[in-house]
């Protein structure tokens, strides 16, 4: 059984173990999420030279590299990844891995942002290439809501602050309203 969560990494120290393509991708993803990234590997692809703001350690993985981290990304050999996952779990640190059999408790879902909406899906490793097709369908379904999101956000706050039964019922109906209907409702609520 799995639980999908959106993890806030702003300012968090994260360890990426590996120096290949997957490690490069993880470093970029984690840095884009605001994490302070340290990558460790005996050697790195030349593309790592283009990354700025990522600490690199040319060394074999050691458990001490986990000190101060809240998350570790396994992107090395299966053996090193399993060792990282075991070390991280012993320290209460969450580990990401591409393959479920490598002992990690977390796996990155195929995801993208569409105008403030995070879209994500996973096939649980059964057929990862299907995720791109599923995301395309999700993007099409989310598109009509993207321009309404700022209005929905403001209305949600107002209605939750009011907290009465009528406001909670109205809150449940908001996704069905057009952008124009939402704007009129917002004006009405802000006047009161």
PDB file of C-alpha atoms in Angstrom:
ATOM      1  CA  UNK A   1       0.000   0.000   0.000  1.00  0.00           C
ATOM      2  CA  UNK A   2       1.246   3.507  -0.795  1.00  0.00           C
ATOM      3  CA  UNK A   3       0.554   7.041   0.330  1.00  0.00           C
ATOM      4  CA  UNK A   4       1.201   9.871  -2.111  1.00  0.00           C
ATOM      5  CA  UNK A   5       2.525  13.027  -0.479  1.00  0.00           C
ATOM      6  CA  UNK A   6       3.951  16.322  -1.644  1.00  0.00           C
ATOM      7  CA  UNK A   7       7.190  16.804   0.267  1.00  0.00           C
ATOM      8  CA  UNK A   8       8.421  20.337   0.947  1.00  0.00           C
ATOM      9  CA  UNK A   9      12.203  20.353   0.577  1.00  0.00           C
ATOM     10  CA  UNK A  10      12.924  24.098   0.725  1.00  0.00           C
ATOM     11  CA  UNK A  11      16.247  24.444   2.552  1.00  0.00           C
ATOM     12  CA  UNK A  12      16.395  20.757   3.494  1.00  0.00           C
ATOM     13  CA  UNK A  13      19.694  18.887   3.207  1.00  0.00           C
ATOM     14  CA  UNK A  14      19.406  15.952   0.804  1.00  0.00           C
ATOM     15  CA  UNK A  15      22.020  13.348  -0.136  1.00  0.00           C
ATOM     16  CA  UNK A  16      22.145  11.888  -3.656  1.00  0.00           C
ATOM     17  CA  UNK A  17      24.307   8.785  -3.959  1.00  0.00           C
ATOM     18  CA  UNK A  18      25.502   8.149  -7.498  1.00  0.00           C
ATOM     19  CA  UNK A  19      27.189   9.986 -10.342  1.00  0.00           C
ATOM     20  CA  UNK A  20      25.272   8.760 -13.408  1.00  0.00           C
ATOM     21  CA  UNK A  21      22.211   9.898 -15.368  1.00  0.00           C
ATOM     22  CA  UNK A  22      19.693   9.038 -12.659  1.00  0.00           C
ATOM     23  CA  UNK A  23      21.749  10.845 -10.024  1.00  0.00           C
ATOM     24  CA  UNK A  24      22.023  13.880 -12.304  1.00  0.00           C
ATOM     25  CA  UNK A  25      18.252  13.916 -12.817  1.00  0.00           C
ATOM     26  CA  UNK A  26      17.623  13.567  -9.067  1.00  0.00           C
ATOM     27  CA  UNK A  27      20.059  16.400  -8.279  1.00  0.00           C
ATOM     28  CA  UNK A  28      18.282  18.719 -10.709  1.00  0.00           C
ATOM     29  CA  UNK A  29      14.809  17.741  -9.437  1.00  0.00           C
ATOM     30  CA  UNK A  30      15.753  18.144  -5.796  1.00  0.00           C
ATOM     31  CA  UNK A  31      17.508  21.458  -6.376  1.00  0.00           C
ATOM     32  CA  UNK A  32      14.446  22.763  -8.253  1.00  0.00           C
ATOM     33  CA  UNK A  33      12.411  21.928  -5.148  1.00  0.00           C
ATOM     34  CA  UNK A  34      14.718  24.108  -3.059  1.00  0.00           C
ATOM     35  CA  UNK A  35      16.761  21.380  -1.395  1.00  0.00           C
ATOM     36  CA  UNK A  36      20.391  21.787  -0.414  1.00  0.00           C
ATOM     37  CA  UNK A  37      21.840  18.896  -2.400  1.00  0.00           C
ATOM     38  CA  UNK A  38      25.043  16.958  -1.771  1.00  0.00           C
ATOM     39  CA  UNK A  39      25.976  14.298  -4.327  1.00  0.00           C
ATOM     40  CA  UNK A  40      28.511  11.597  -3.561  1.00  0.00           C
ATOM     41  CA  UNK A  41      30.094   9.128  -5.988  1.00  0.00           C
ATOM     42  CA  UNK A  42      33.528   7.817  -6.923  1.00  0.00           C
ATOM     43  CA  UNK A  43      33.052   9.564 -10.289  1.00  0.00           C
ATOM     44  CA  UNK A  44      30.508  11.846 -11.956  1.00  0.00           C
ATOM     45  CA  UNK A  45      29.277  12.280 -15.514  1.00  0.00           C
ATOM     46  CA  UNK A  46      30.759  15.421 -17.144  1.00  0.00           C
ATOM     47  CA  UNK A  47      27.231  16.919 -17.178  1.00  0.00           C
ATOM     48  CA  UNK A  48      27.531  17.425 -13.409  1.00  0.00           C
ATOM     49  CA  UNK A  49      30.031  20.200 -14.173  1.00  0.00           C
ATOM     50  CA  UNK A  50      27.144  22.319 -15.462  1.00  0.00           C
ATOM     51  CA  UNK A  51      25.259  22.082 -12.168  1.00  0.00           C
ATOM     52  CA  UNK A  52      25.726  25.029  -9.853  1.00  0.00           C
ATOM     53  CA  UNK A  53      24.955  25.085  -6.158  1.00  0.00           C
ATOM     54  CA  UNK A  54      25.225  21.339  -5.677  1.00  0.00           C
ATOM     55  CA  UNK A  55      27.942  20.046  -3.382  1.00  0.00           C
ATOM     56  CA  UNK A  56      29.872  17.142  -4.889  1.00  0.00           C
ATOM     57  CA  UNK A  57      32.041  14.684  -3.012  1.00  0.00           C
ATOM     58  CA  UNK A  58      34.219  12.372  -5.059  1.00  0.00           C
ATOM     59  CA  UNK A  59      34.204   9.391  -2.715  1.00  0.00           C
ATOM     60  CA  UNK A  60      32.634   6.031  -2.086  1.00  0.00           C
ATOM     61  CA  UNK A  61      29.384   6.229  -0.113  1.00  0.00           C
ATOM     62  CA  UNK A  62      29.693   6.123   3.675  1.00  0.00           C
ATOM     63  CA  UNK A  63      26.862   6.226   6.197  1.00  0.00           C
ATOM     64  CA  UNK A  64      28.318   9.392   7.755  1.00  0.00           C
ATOM     65  CA  UNK A  65      27.303  11.313   4.591  1.00  0.00           C
ATOM     66  CA  UNK A  66      23.719  11.038   5.876  1.00  0.00           C
ATOM     67  CA  UNK A  67      24.465  13.307   8.851  1.00  0.00           C
ATOM     68  CA  UNK A  68      22.106  16.280   8.802  1.00  0.00           C
ATOM     69  CA  UNK A  69      20.010  14.954   5.898  1.00  0.00           C
ATOM     70  CA  UNK A  70      16.258  14.472   5.922  1.00  0.00           C
ATOM     71  CA  UNK A  71      16.188  12.590   2.626  1.00  0.00           C
ATOM     72  CA  UNK A  72      18.539  10.395   0.615  1.00  0.00           C
ATOM     73  CA  UNK A  73      18.214   9.489  -3.067  1.00  0.00           C
ATOM     74  CA  UNK A  74      19.628   6.136  -4.151  1.00  0.00           C
ATOM     75  CA  UNK A  75      21.011   6.414  -7.687  1.00  0.00           C
ATOM     76  CA  UNK A  76      24.070   4.157  -7.580  1.00  0.00           C
ATOM     77  CA  UNK A  77      24.477   0.389  -7.979  1.00  0.00           C
ATOM     78  CA  UNK A  78      21.781  -1.881  -6.511  1.00  0.00           C
ATOM     79  CA  UNK A  79      24.200  -2.984  -3.782  1.00  0.00           C
ATOM     80  CA  UNK A  80      25.092   0.593  -2.758  1.00  0.00           C
ATOM     81  CA  UNK A  81      21.434   1.608  -2.989  1.00  0.00           C
ATOM     82  CA  UNK A  82      20.398  -1.197  -0.611  1.00  0.00           C
ATOM     83  CA  UNK A  83      23.130  -0.207   1.841  1.00  0.00           C
ATOM     84  CA  UNK A  84      22.072   3.444   1.667  1.00  0.00           C
ATOM     85  CA  UNK A  85      18.434   2.502   2.268  1.00  0.00           C
ATOM     86  CA  UNK A  86      19.357   0.385   5.313  1.00  0.00           C
ATOM     87  CA  UNK A  87      21.636   3.087   6.758  1.00  0.00           C
ATOM     88  CA  UNK A  88      19.044   5.799   6.191  1.00  0.00           C
ATOM     89  CA  UNK A  89      16.229   3.759   7.715  1.00  0.00           C
ATOM     90  CA  UNK A  90      18.357   3.061  10.799  1.00  0.00           C
ATOM     91  CA  UNK A  91      18.717   6.851  11.200  1.00  0.00           C
ATOM     92  CA  UNK A  92      15.045   7.623  10.492  1.00  0.00           C
ATOM     93  CA  UNK A  93      15.814   9.224   7.123  1.00  0.00           C
ATOM     94  CA  UNK A  94      13.508   8.673   4.172  1.00  0.00           C
ATOM     95  CA  UNK A  95      15.132   7.147   1.075  1.00  0.00           C
ATOM     96  CA  UNK A  96      14.105   7.462  -2.577  1.00  0.00           C
ATOM     97  CA  UNK A  97      14.962   4.736  -5.092  1.00  0.00           C
ATOM     98  CA  UNK A  98      13.957   3.972  -8.655  1.00  0.00           C
ATOM     99  CA  UNK A  99      13.513   0.241  -8.018  1.00  0.00           C
ATOM    100  CA  UNK A 100      11.260  -1.029  -5.178  1.00  0.00           C
ATOM    101  CA  UNK A 101      13.514  -4.004  -4.484  1.00  0.00           C
ATOM    102  CA  UNK A 102      16.350  -1.725  -3.359  1.00  0.00           C
ATOM    103  CA  UNK A 103      14.884  -1.232   0.104  1.00  0.00           C
ATOM    104  CA  UNK A 104      13.767   2.388  -0.120  1.00  0.00           C
ATOM    105  CA  UNK A 105      10.478   3.480   1.378  1.00  0.00           C
ATOM    106  CA  UNK A 106       9.821   6.217  -1.193  1.00  0.00           C
ATOM    107  CA  UNK A 107       9.759   6.294  -4.973  1.00  0.00           C
ATOM    108  CA  UNK A 108       9.523   9.315  -7.220  1.00  0.00           C
ATOM    109  CA  UNK A 109       6.342   9.520  -9.228  1.00  0.00           C
ATOM    110  CA  UNK A 110       6.348  10.849 -12.771  1.00  0.00           C
ATOM    111  CA  UNK A 111       5.156  14.401 -12.253  1.00  0.00           C
ATOM    112  CA  UNK A 112       4.880  17.870 -13.698  1.00  0.00           C
ATOM    113  CA  UNK A 113       3.325  21.172 -12.747  1.00  0.00           C
ATOM    114  CA  UNK A 114       0.559  22.629 -14.843  1.00  0.00           C
ATOM    115  CA  UNK A 115      -0.060  26.267 -13.881  1.00  0.00           C
ATOM    116  CA  UNK A 116       0.092  25.641 -10.148  1.00  0.00           C
ATOM    117  CA  UNK A 117      -1.410  22.157 -10.201  1.00  0.00           C
ATOM    118  CA  UNK A 118       0.903  19.251  -9.419  1.00  0.00           C
ATOM    119  CA  UNK A 119       0.106  16.235 -11.582  1.00  0.00           C
ATOM    120  CA  UNK A 120       1.674  12.902 -10.640  1.00  0.00           C
ATOM    121  CA  UNK A 121       1.181   9.228 -11.373  1.00  0.00           C
ATOM    122  CA  UNK A 122       2.881   5.894 -10.977  1.00  0.00           C
ATOM    123  CA  UNK A 123       2.407   2.388 -12.278  1.00  0.00           C
ATOM    124  CA  UNK A 124       4.222   1.041  -9.227  1.00  0.00           C
ATOM    125  CA  UNK A 125       7.104  -0.001 -11.444  1.00  0.00           C
ATOM    126  CA  UNK A 126       4.883  -2.210 -13.632  1.00  0.00           C
ATOM    127  CA  UNK A 127       5.278  -0.091 -16.773  1.00  0.00           C
ATOM    128  CA  UNK A 128       6.874   3.342 -16.162  1.00  0.00           C
ATOM    129  CA  UNK A 129       6.509   4.471 -19.800  1.00  0.00           C
ATOM    130  CA  UNK A 130       2.730   4.479 -19.332  1.00  0.00           C
ATOM    131  CA  UNK A 131       3.098   7.342 -16.856  1.00  0.00           C
ATOM    132  CA  UNK A 132       3.861   9.853 -19.642  1.00  0.00           C
ATOM    133  CA  UNK A 133       0.635   8.958 -21.425  1.00  0.00           C
ATOM    134  CA  UNK A 134      -1.340   9.133 -18.193  1.00  0.00           C
ATOM    135  CA  UNK A 135       0.159  12.540 -17.397  1.00  0.00           C
ATOM    136  CA  UNK A 136      -0.884  13.805 -20.814  1.00  0.00           C
ATOM    137  CA  UNK A 137      -4.484  12.803 -20.058  1.00  0.00           C
ATOM    138  CA  UNK A 138      -4.259  14.395 -16.621  1.00  0.00           C
ATOM    139  CA  UNK A 139      -2.879  17.619 -18.107  1.00  0.00           C
ATOM    140  CA  UNK A 140      -5.871  17.830 -20.453  1.00  0.00           C
ATOM    141  CA  UNK A 141      -8.275  17.217 -17.563  1.00  0.00           C
ATOM    142  CA  UNK A 142      -6.563  19.799 -15.320  1.00  0.00           C
ATOM    143  CA  UNK A 143      -6.248  22.507 -17.955  1.00  0.00           C
ATOM    144  CA  UNK A 144      -9.720  24.048 -17.421  1.00  0.00           C
ATOM    145  CA  UNK A 145      -8.994  24.430 -13.694  1.00  0.00           C
ATOM    146  CA  UNK A 146      -5.588  26.082 -14.007  1.00  0.00           C
ATOM    147  CA  UNK A 147      -6.921  29.579 -14.705  1.00  0.00           C
ATOM    148  CA  UNK A 148      -9.429  29.223 -11.843  1.00  0.00           C
ATOM    149  CA  UNK A 149      -6.878  28.141  -9.251  1.00  0.00           C
ATOM    150  CA  UNK A 150      -6.062  31.640  -7.891  1.00  0.00           C
ATOM    151  CA  UNK A 151      -9.775  32.352  -7.414  1.00  0.00           C
ATOM    152  CA  UNK A 152     -10.379  28.936  -5.857  1.00  0.00           C
ATOM    153  CA  UNK A 153      -7.502  29.495  -3.428  1.00  0.00           C
ATOM    154  CA  UNK A 154      -8.873  32.856  -2.241  1.00  0.00           C
ATOM    155  CA  UNK A 155     -12.446  31.582  -2.000  1.00  0.00           C
ATOM    156  CA  UNK A 156     -11.374  28.527  -0.049  1.00  0.00           C
ATOM    157  CA  UNK A 157      -9.634  30.682   2.558  1.00  0.00           C
ATOM    158  CA  UNK A 158     -12.641  32.981   2.908  1.00  0.00           C
ATOM    159  CA  UNK A 159     -15.139  30.140   3.210  1.00  0.00           C
ATOM    160  CA  UNK A 160     -13.026  28.181   5.691  1.00  0.00           C
ATOM    161  CA  UNK A 161     -12.595  31.322   7.801  1.00  0.00           C
ATOM    162  CA  UNK A 162     -16.356  31.753   7.883  1.00  0.00           C
ATOM    163  CA  UNK A 163     -16.720  28.083   8.857  1.00  0.00           C
ATOM    164  CA  UNK A 164     -20.527  27.981   8.897  1.00  0.00           C
ATOM    165  CA  UNK A 165     -22.476  25.131   7.304  1.00  0.00           C
ATOM    166  CA  UNK A 166     -23.541  27.209   4.289  1.00  0.00           C
ATOM    167  CA  UNK A 167     -19.909  28.130   3.564  1.00  0.00           C
ATOM    168  CA  UNK A 168     -18.788  24.505   3.772  1.00  0.00           C
ATOM    169  CA  UNK A 169     -21.526  23.429   1.345  1.00  0.00           C
ATOM    170  CA  UNK A 170     -20.542  26.238  -1.025  1.00  0.00           C
ATOM    171  CA  UNK A 171     -16.898  25.193  -0.735  1.00  0.00           C
ATOM    172  CA  UNK A 172     -17.747  21.726  -2.073  1.00  0.00           C
ATOM    173  CA  UNK A 173     -19.514  23.278  -5.078  1.00  0.00           C
ATOM    174  CA  UNK A 174     -16.665  25.612  -6.125  1.00  0.00           C
ATOM    175  CA  UNK A 175     -14.886  23.278  -8.591  1.00  0.00           C
ATOM    176  CA  UNK A 176     -18.032  23.152 -10.754  1.00  0.00           C
ATOM    177  CA  UNK A 177     -18.280  26.931 -11.117  1.00  0.00           C
ATOM    178  CA  UNK A 178     -16.919  28.902 -14.057  1.00  0.00           C
ATOM    179  CA  UNK A 179     -14.187  31.494 -13.668  1.00  0.00           C
ATOM    180  CA  UNK A 180     -16.773  34.253 -14.041  1.00  0.00           C
ATOM    181  CA  UNK A 181     -19.044  32.722 -11.379  1.00  0.00           C
ATOM    182  CA  UNK A 182     -16.088  32.391  -9.034  1.00  0.00           C
ATOM    183  CA  UNK A 183     -15.111  36.059  -9.564  1.00  0.00           C
ATOM    184  CA  UNK A 184     -18.653  37.250  -8.796  1.00  0.00           C
ATOM    185  CA  UNK A 185     -18.813  35.072  -5.673  1.00  0.00           C
ATOM    186  CA  UNK A 186     -15.443  36.344  -4.492  1.00  0.00           C
ATOM    187  CA  UNK A 187     -16.540  39.970  -4.875  1.00  0.00           C
ATOM    188  CA  UNK A 188     -19.720  39.226  -2.946  1.00  0.00           C
ATOM    189  CA  UNK A 189     -17.896  37.493  -0.093  1.00  0.00           C
ATOM    190  CA  UNK A 190     -15.181  40.157   0.160  1.00  0.00           C
ATOM    191  CA  UNK A 191     -17.874  42.852   0.563  1.00  0.00           C
ATOM    192  CA  UNK A 192     -19.395  41.017   3.533  1.00  0.00           C
TER     193      UNK A 192
END
